[in-house]
């Protein structure tokens, strides 16, 4: 009864919802139990792709070729990802699924808790991301792991550990190219040479390590095959005029107005905007500069990727959560307004909250990208107005 009564005490309820035990139970439920139930229900294609990639690596079969007898779709990750999956691929199928889901979830939650912010803010980030993490995990996607590599890098930079940061970013890049946004952390450490050498050392390890299960020549040949497969995916995605699935800003413009934005010039422009920001000295010297640039980078990464699907939005929402904790004490109205807009019109879009007719229409026009795009534009403008420490006595953990 005491516990029940505490639910009606706002402070005690908030303390329970942001406690590590509650976050742990929540993420085990959505990151492990939910995907296992999906697997038992027959939704297993992606996990079959991952486990099959280990076998293809050891047999030196093209990782990026179609295998219609084994699974639908293609393997789209770097060869080093096979090593991450290998311990689970050789377990009995259900145990492998449980182990893989648990490892992915532990990486994401661990990455959030590696950040040098208050315990409450860490829990708030996890709570904000939980709906999108559920979407990600039910589809056996690895986007939570991609976000985790960048967050681990950010946490390491905050704690002045550039070597660890560089190793994390290197793994993120070689696993899935999305991790490249973590390279922006180079400008937020005073020990730039160590960071750069760590990225190179980590890259060398990620390149050579898959040879433990295969041969030198096979791995050398795998990278051109990987890039060709990614290029083919990009070409296919940019030709989808109608239908559902992809949710980038390119899809929004194409499906709503029938116009295809030129992908390369837009990406060059976005990259130039980020490059200008990281060379802006007041930002790089701001106590929260690294967190601000990573928040904007994670949001923009999904908005401007031609492969953005519903499960990838855990990356975008991680950026939104970082942006929120940067503002929730110093500018609460702005923070809650931005979060509410993205959460209601983006996070909840693929759920049952939107009925089938409304949800299908929303998905068909790729409107899920719109609130995130508005917030990204605001976050980019803010990069040129860096502020000092947040007005929050519990901002940085003791």
PDB file of N, CA and C in Angstrom, residues 60-134:
ATOM      1  N   UNK A  60      33.005 -17.909 -46.816  1.00  0.00           N
ATOM      2  CA  UNK A  60      33.491 -16.974 -47.822  1.00  0.00           C
ATOM      3  C   UNK A  60      32.520 -16.853 -49.000  1.00  0.00           C
ATOM      4  N   UNK A  61      31.249 -16.721 -48.642  1.00  0.00           N
ATOM      5  CA  UNK A  61      30.208 -16.438 -49.626  1.00  0.00           C
ATOM      6  C   UNK A  61      29.891 -14.942 -49.562  1.00  0.00           C
ATOM      7  N   UNK A  62      29.630 -14.344 -50.706  1.00  0.00           N
ATOM      8  CA  UNK A  62      29.383 -12.905 -50.785  1.00  0.00           C
ATOM      9  C   UNK A  62      28.337 -12.481 -49.745  1.00  0.00           C
ATOM     10  N   UNK A  63      28.746 -11.611 -48.817  1.00  0.00           N
ATOM     11  CA  UNK A  63      27.842 -11.180 -47.746  1.00  0.00           C
ATOM     12  C   UNK A  63      26.655 -10.389 -48.267  1.00  0.00           C
ATOM     13  N   UNK A  64      26.819  -9.765 -49.424  1.00  0.00           N
ATOM     14  CA  UNK A  64      25.825  -8.806 -49.902  1.00  0.00           C
ATOM     15  C   UNK A  64      25.041  -9.300 -51.117  1.00  0.00           C
ATOM     16  N   UNK A  65      25.151 -10.578 -51.401  1.00  0.00           N
ATOM     17  CA  UNK A  65      24.372 -11.185 -52.476  1.00  0.00           C
ATOM     18  C   UNK A  65      22.984 -11.552 -51.949  1.00  0.00           C
ATOM     19  N   UNK A  66      22.012 -11.717 -52.822  1.00  0.00           N
ATOM     20  CA  UNK A  66      20.686 -12.165 -52.363  1.00  0.00           C
ATOM     21  C   UNK A  66      20.721 -13.652 -52.015  1.00  0.00           C
ATOM     22  N   UNK A  67      20.008 -14.019 -50.973  1.00  0.00           N
ATOM     23  CA  UNK A  67      19.869 -15.413 -50.566  1.00  0.00           C
ATOM     24  C   UNK A  67      18.390 -15.680 -50.317  1.00  0.00           C
ATOM     25  N   UNK A  68      17.590 -15.726 -51.365  1.00  0.00           N
ATOM     26  CA  UNK A  68      16.124 -15.813 -51.203  1.00  0.00           C
ATOM     27  C   UNK A  68      15.652 -17.072 -50.486  1.00  0.00           C
ATOM     28  N   UNK A  69      16.427 -18.137 -50.543  1.00  0.00           N
ATOM     29  CA  UNK A  69      16.027 -19.358 -49.848  1.00  0.00           C
ATOM     30  C   UNK A  69      16.191 -19.191 -48.335  1.00  0.00           C
ATOM     31  N   UNK A  70      17.171 -18.400 -47.931  1.00  0.00           N
ATOM     32  CA  UNK A  70      17.471 -18.237 -46.512  1.00  0.00           C
ATOM     33  C   UNK A  70      16.682 -17.095 -45.869  1.00  0.00           C
ATOM     34  N   UNK A  71      16.517 -15.982 -46.606  1.00  0.00           N
ATOM     35  CA  UNK A  71      15.846 -14.822 -46.033  1.00  0.00           C
ATOM     36  C   UNK A  71      15.515 -13.828 -47.139  1.00  0.00           C
ATOM     37  N   UNK A  72      14.626 -12.891 -46.826  1.00  0.00           N
ATOM     38  CA  UNK A  72      14.318 -11.800 -47.744  1.00  0.00           C
ATOM     39  C   UNK A  72      15.273 -10.647 -47.483  1.00  0.00           C
ATOM     40  N   UNK A  73      15.391  -9.747 -48.440  1.00  0.00           N
ATOM     41  CA  UNK A  73      16.208  -8.540 -48.300  1.00  0.00           C
ATOM     42  C   UNK A  73      17.703  -8.887 -48.268  1.00  0.00           C
ATOM     43  N   UNK A  74      18.524  -7.857 -47.977  1.00  0.00           N
ATOM     44  CA  UNK A  74      19.969  -7.996 -48.057  1.00  0.00           C
ATOM     45  C   UNK A  74      20.629  -7.661 -46.722  1.00  0.00           C
ATOM     46  N   UNK A  75      21.833  -8.169 -46.557  1.00  0.00           N
ATOM     47  CA  UNK A  75      22.691  -7.792 -45.446  1.00  0.00           C
ATOM     48  C   UNK A  75      23.354  -6.463 -45.805  1.00  0.00           C
ATOM     49  N   UNK A  76      23.265  -5.446 -44.923  1.00  0.00           N
ATOM     50  CA  UNK A  76      23.707  -4.097 -45.273  1.00  0.00           C
ATOM     51  C   UNK A  76      24.768  -3.539 -44.316  1.00  0.00           C
ATOM     52  N   UNK A  77      25.407  -4.422 -43.548  1.00  0.00           N
ATOM     53  CA  UNK A  77      26.357  -3.968 -42.545  1.00  0.00           C
ATOM     54  C   UNK A  77      27.782  -4.351 -42.936  1.00  0.00           C
ATOM     55  N   UNK A  78      28.750  -3.717 -42.277  1.00  0.00           N
ATOM     56  CA  UNK A  78      30.136  -4.033 -42.531  1.00  0.00           C
ATOM     57  C   UNK A  78      30.489  -5.422 -42.024  1.00  0.00           C
ATOM     58  N   UNK A  79      31.554  -6.026 -42.551  1.00  0.00           N
ATOM     59  CA  UNK A  79      31.949  -7.379 -42.124  1.00  0.00           C
ATOM     60  C   UNK A  79      32.190  -7.497 -40.627  1.00  0.00           C
ATOM     61  N   UNK A  80      32.654  -6.412 -39.972  1.00  0.00           N
ATOM     62  CA  UNK A  80      32.937  -6.499 -38.544  1.00  0.00           C
ATOM     63  C   UNK A  80      31.678  -6.775 -37.739  1.00  0.00           C
ATOM     64  N   UNK A  81      30.510  -6.413 -38.253  1.00  0.00           N
ATOM     65  CA  UNK A  81      29.272  -6.668 -37.535  1.00  0.00           C
ATOM     66  C   UNK A  81      29.040  -8.166 -37.373  1.00  0.00           C
ATOM     67  N   UNK A  82      29.552  -8.961 -38.301  1.00  0.00           N
ATOM     68  CA  UNK A  82      29.420 -10.418 -38.194  1.00  0.00           C
ATOM     69  C   UNK A  82      30.077 -10.936 -36.920  1.00  0.00           C
ATOM     70  N   UNK A  83      31.188 -10.299 -36.511  1.00  0.00           N
ATOM     71  CA  UNK A  83      31.854 -10.728 -35.278  1.00  0.00           C
ATOM     72  C   UNK A  83      31.000 -10.417 -34.059  1.00  0.00           C
ATOM     73  N   UNK A  84      30.289  -9.297 -34.090  1.00  0.00           N
ATOM     74  CA  UNK A  84      29.391  -8.949 -32.992  1.00  0.00           C
ATOM     75  C   UNK A  84      28.266  -9.975 -32.881  1.00  0.00           C
ATOM     76  N   UNK A  85      27.781 -10.426 -34.023  1.00  0.00           N
ATOM     77  CA  UNK A  85      26.646 -11.351 -34.052  1.00  0.00           C
ATOM     78  C   UNK A  85      27.083 -12.791 -33.772  1.00  0.00           C
ATOM     79  N   UNK A  86      28.326 -13.138 -34.112  1.00  0.00           N
ATOM     80  CA  UNK A  86      28.785 -14.528 -34.082  1.00  0.00           C
ATOM     81  C   UNK A  86      28.488 -15.278 -32.783  1.00  0.00           C
ATOM     82  N   UNK A  87      28.718 -14.678 -31.588  1.00  0.00           N
ATOM     83  CA  UNK A  87      28.446 -15.446 -30.366  1.00  0.00           C
ATOM     84  C   UNK A  87      26.999 -15.899 -30.238  1.00  0.00           C
ATOM     85  N   UNK A  88      26.083 -15.175 -30.860  1.00  0.00           N
ATOM     86  CA  UNK A  88      24.661 -15.512 -30.748  1.00  0.00           C
ATOM     87  C   UNK A  88      24.197 -16.415 -31.891  1.00  0.00           C
ATOM     88  N   UNK A  89      24.876 -16.334 -33.022  1.00  0.00           N
ATOM     89  CA  UNK A  89      24.479 -17.122 -34.193  1.00  0.00           C
ATOM     90  C   UNK A  89      24.693 -18.616 -33.971  1.00  0.00           C
ATOM     91  N   UNK A  90      25.628 -18.971 -33.092  1.00  0.00           N
ATOM     92  CA  UNK A  90      25.929 -20.389 -32.866  1.00  0.00           C
ATOM     93  C   UNK A  90      25.172 -20.983 -31.682  1.00  0.00           C
ATOM     94  N   UNK A  91      24.360 -20.180 -31.031  1.00  0.00           N
ATOM     95  CA  UNK A  91      23.509 -20.688 -29.961  1.00  0.00           C
ATOM     96  C   UNK A  91      22.231 -21.284 -30.546  1.00  0.00           C
ATOM     97  N   UNK A  92      21.522 -22.111 -29.783  1.00  0.00           N
ATOM     98  CA  UNK A  92      20.179 -22.534 -30.224  1.00  0.00           C
ATOM     99  C   UNK A  92      19.347 -21.297 -30.541  1.00  0.00           C
ATOM    100  N   UNK A  93      18.498 -21.379 -31.546  1.00  0.00           N
ATOM    101  CA  UNK A  93      17.866 -20.200 -32.144  1.00  0.00           C
ATOM    102  C   UNK A  93      17.251 -19.239 -31.128  1.00  0.00           C
ATOM    103  N   UNK A  94      16.409 -19.736 -30.211  1.00  0.00           N
ATOM    104  CA  UNK A  94      15.743 -18.858 -29.265  1.00  0.00           C
ATOM    105  C   UNK A  94      16.745 -18.210 -28.312  1.00  0.00           C
ATOM    106  N   UNK A  95      17.722 -18.988 -27.833  1.00  0.00           N
ATOM    107  CA  UNK A  95      18.741 -18.424 -26.953  1.00  0.00           C
ATOM    108  C   UNK A  95      19.563 -17.365 -27.688  1.00  0.00           C
ATOM    109  N   UNK A  96      19.819 -17.607 -28.959  1.00  0.00           N
ATOM    110  CA  UNK A  96      20.549 -16.627 -29.753  1.00  0.00           C
ATOM    111  C   UNK A  96      19.788 -15.321 -29.876  1.00  0.00           C
ATOM    112  N   UNK A  97      18.485 -15.424 -30.089  1.00  0.00           N
ATOM    113  CA  UNK A  97      17.650 -14.218 -30.193  1.00  0.00           C
ATOM    114  C   UNK A  97      17.640 -13.460 -28.867  1.00  0.00           C
ATOM    115  N   UNK A  98      17.490 -14.187 -27.770  1.00  0.00           N
ATOM    116  CA  UNK A  98      17.484 -13.545 -26.445  1.00  0.00           C
ATOM    117  C   UNK A  98      18.826 -12.869 -26.182  1.00  0.00           C
ATOM    118  N   UNK A  99      19.912 -13.589 -26.453  1.00  0.00           N
ATOM    119  CA  UNK A  99      21.239 -13.028 -26.217  1.00  0.00           C
ATOM    120  C   UNK A  99      21.507 -11.805 -27.064  1.00  0.00           C
ATOM    121  N   UNK A 100      21.146 -11.867 -28.350  1.00  0.00           N
ATOM    122  CA  UNK A 100      21.353 -10.738 -29.249  1.00  0.00           C
ATOM    123  C   UNK A 100      20.548  -9.526 -28.783  1.00  0.00           C
ATOM    124  N   UNK A 101      19.276  -9.726 -28.451  1.00  0.00           N
ATOM    125  CA  UNK A 101      18.411  -8.624 -28.012  1.00  0.00           C
ATOM    126  C   UNK A 101      18.918  -8.016 -26.713  1.00  0.00           C
ATOM    127  N   UNK A 102      19.378  -8.869 -25.803  1.00  0.00           N
ATOM    128  CA  UNK A 102      19.884  -8.379 -24.520  1.00  0.00           C
ATOM    129  C   UNK A 102      21.161  -7.571 -24.717  1.00  0.00           C
ATOM    130  N   UNK A 103      22.043  -8.040 -25.595  1.00  0.00           N
ATOM    131  CA  UNK A 103      23.295  -7.323 -25.854  1.00  0.00           C
ATOM    132  C   UNK A 103      23.030  -5.960 -26.473  1.00  0.00           C
ATOM    133  N   UNK A 104      22.107  -5.915 -27.439  1.00  0.00           N
ATOM    134  CA  UNK A 104      21.774  -4.648 -28.092  1.00  0.00           C
ATOM    135  C   UNK A 104      21.189  -3.660 -27.082  1.00  0.00           C
ATOM    136  N   UNK A 105      20.302  -4.151 -26.239  1.00  0.00           N
ATOM    137  CA  UNK A 105      19.646  -3.289 -25.256  1.00  0.00           C
ATOM    138  C   UNK A 105      20.638  -2.799 -24.206  1.00  0.00           C
ATOM    139  N   UNK A 106      21.509  -3.699 -23.755  1.00  0.00           N
ATOM    140  CA  UNK A 106      22.520  -3.308 -22.769  1.00  0.00           C
ATOM    141  C   UNK A 106      23.448  -2.243 -23.337  1.00  0.00           C
ATOM    142  N   UNK A 107      23.783  -2.358 -24.609  1.00  0.00           N
ATOM    143  CA  UNK A 107      24.645  -1.352 -25.236  1.00  0.00           C
ATOM    144  C   UNK A 107      23.969   0.012 -25.269  1.00  0.00           C
ATOM    145  N   UNK A 108      22.689   0.045 -25.636  1.00  0.00           N
ATOM    146  CA  UNK A 108      21.998   1.329 -25.726  1.00  0.00           C
ATOM    147  C   UNK A 108      21.850   1.987 -24.354  1.00  0.00           C
ATOM    148  N   UNK A 109      21.341   1.234 -23.389  1.00  0.00           N
ATOM    149  CA  UNK A 109      21.149   1.802 -22.049  1.00  0.00           C
ATOM    150  C   UNK A 109      22.503   2.159 -21.435  1.00  0.00           C
ATOM    151  N   UNK A 110      23.490   1.275 -21.627  1.00  0.00           N
ATOM    152  CA  UNK A 110      24.824   1.560 -21.099  1.00  0.00           C
ATOM    153  C   UNK A 110      25.416   2.822 -21.697  1.00  0.00           C
ATOM    154  N   UNK A 111      25.168   3.049 -22.993  1.00  0.00           N
ATOM    155  CA  UNK A 111      25.686   4.249 -23.655  1.00  0.00           C
ATOM    156  C   UNK A 111      25.049   5.501 -23.077  1.00  0.00           C
ATOM    157  N   UNK A 112      23.743   5.466 -22.833  1.00  0.00           N
ATOM    158  CA  UNK A 112      23.065   6.620 -22.236  1.00  0.00           C
ATOM    159  C   UNK A 112      23.645   6.905 -20.856  1.00  0.00           C
ATOM    160  N   UNK A 113      23.852   5.849 -20.082  1.00  0.00           N
ATOM    161  CA  UNK A 113      24.352   6.033 -18.723  1.00  0.00           C
ATOM    162  C   UNK A 113      25.848   6.318 -18.672  1.00  0.00           C
ATOM    163  N   UNK A 114      26.530   6.272 -19.814  1.00  0.00           N
ATOM    164  CA  UNK A 114      27.941   6.670 -19.858  1.00  0.00           C
ATOM    165  C   UNK A 114      28.098   8.179 -19.979  1.00  0.00           C
ATOM    166  N   UNK A 115      27.015   8.883 -20.304  1.00  0.00           N
ATOM    167  CA  UNK A 115      27.087  10.334 -20.478  1.00  0.00           C
ATOM    168  C   UNK A 115      27.337  11.023 -19.143  1.00  0.00           C
ATOM    169  N   UNK A 116      28.055  12.133 -19.193  1.00  0.00           N
ATOM    170  CA  UNK A 116      28.369  12.879 -17.977  1.00  0.00           C
ATOM    171  C   UNK A 116      27.287  13.921 -17.728  1.00  0.00           C
ATOM    172  N   UNK A 117      26.127  13.421 -17.379  1.00  0.00           N
ATOM    173  CA  UNK A 117      24.978  14.245 -17.028  1.00  0.00           C
ATOM    174  C   UNK A 117      24.357  13.638 -15.780  1.00  0.00           C
ATOM    175  N   UNK A 118      23.340  14.264 -15.250  1.00  0.00           N
ATOM    176  CA  UNK A 118      22.744  13.765 -14.014  1.00  0.00           C
ATOM    177  C   UNK A 118      22.020  12.443 -14.243  1.00  0.00           C
ATOM    178  N   UNK A 119      21.859  11.680 -13.161  1.00  0.00           N
ATOM    179  CA  UNK A 119      21.162  10.397 -13.239  1.00  0.00           C
ATOM    180  C   UNK A 119      19.725  10.587 -13.713  1.00  0.00           C
ATOM    181  N   UNK A 120      19.103  11.671 -13.296  1.00  0.00           N
ATOM    182  CA  UNK A 120      17.730  11.948 -13.732  1.00  0.00           C
ATOM    183  C   UNK A 120      17.676  12.163 -15.239  1.00  0.00           C
ATOM    184  N   UNK A 121      18.629  12.925 -15.766  1.00  0.00           N
ATOM    185  CA  UNK A 121      18.648  13.199 -17.199  1.00  0.00           C
ATOM    186  C   UNK A 121      18.900  11.938 -18.008  1.00  0.00           C
ATOM    187  N   UNK A 122      19.734  11.041 -17.504  1.00  0.00           N
ATOM    188  CA  UNK A 122      19.957   9.766 -18.185  1.00  0.00           C
ATOM    189  C   UNK A 122      18.652   8.978 -18.278  1.00  0.00           C
ATOM    190  N   UNK A 123      17.926   8.938 -17.174  1.00  0.00           N
ATOM    191  CA  UNK A 123      16.654   8.219 -17.167  1.00  0.00           C
ATOM    192  C   UNK A 123      15.644   8.876 -18.100  1.00  0.00           C
ATOM    193  N   UNK A 124      15.634  10.227 -18.127  1.00  0.00           N
ATOM    194  CA  UNK A 124      14.711  10.947 -19.001  1.00  0.00           C
ATOM    195  C   UNK A 124      14.992  10.614 -20.458  1.00  0.00           C
ATOM    196  N   UNK A 125      16.259  10.542 -20.845  1.00  0.00           N
ATOM    197  CA  UNK A 125      16.611  10.167 -22.221  1.00  0.00           C
ATOM    198  C   UNK A 125      16.069   8.782 -22.550  1.00  0.00           C
ATOM    199  N   UNK A 126      16.241   7.854 -21.623  1.00  0.00           N
ATOM    200  CA  UNK A 126      15.740   6.491 -21.853  1.00  0.00           C
ATOM    201  C   UNK A 126      14.216   6.470 -21.979  1.00  0.00           C
ATOM    202  N   UNK A 127      13.535   7.241 -21.155  1.00  0.00           N
ATOM    203  CA  UNK A 127      12.076   7.288 -21.213  1.00  0.00           C
ATOM    204  C   UNK A 127      11.594   7.896 -22.528  1.00  0.00           C
ATOM    205  N   UNK A 128      12.264   8.957 -22.985  1.00  0.00           N
ATOM    206  CA  UNK A 128      11.882   9.591 -24.238  1.00  0.00           C
ATOM    207  C   UNK A 128      12.064   8.625 -25.414  1.00  0.00           C
ATOM    208  N   UNK A 129      13.096   7.814 -25.348  1.00  0.00           N
ATOM    209  CA  UNK A 129      13.444   6.933 -26.475  1.00  0.00           C
ATOM    210  C   UNK A 129      12.718   5.587 -26.463  1.00  0.00           C
ATOM    211  N   UNK A 130      11.966   5.283 -25.398  1.00  0.00           N
ATOM    212  CA  UNK A 130      11.485   3.910 -25.234  1.00  0.00           C
ATOM    213  C   UNK A 130      10.522   3.461 -26.337  1.00  0.00           C
ATOM    214  N   UNK A 131       9.654   4.346 -26.820  1.00  0.00           N
ATOM    215  CA  UNK A 131       8.707   3.948 -27.868  1.00  0.00           C
ATOM    216  C   UNK A 131       9.454   3.604 -29.155  1.00  0.00           C
ATOM    217  N   UNK A 132      10.405   4.449 -29.538  1.00  0.00           N
ATOM    218  CA  UNK A 132      11.155   4.182 -30.760  1.00  0.00           C
ATOM    219  C   UNK A 132      12.103   2.998 -30.599  1.00  0.00           C
ATOM    220  N   UNK A 133      12.595   2.794 -29.370  1.00  0.00           N
ATOM    221  CA  UNK A 133      13.430   1.607 -29.161  1.00  0.00           C
ATOM    222  C   UNK A 133      12.596   0.336 -29.297  1.00  0.00           C
ATOM    223  N   UNK A 134      11.352   0.402 -28.867  1.00  0.00           N
ATOM    224  CA  UNK A 134      10.454  -0.741 -29.048  1.00  0.00           C
ATOM    225  C   UNK A 134      10.246  -1.029 -30.534  1.00  0.00           C
TER     226      UNK A 134
END
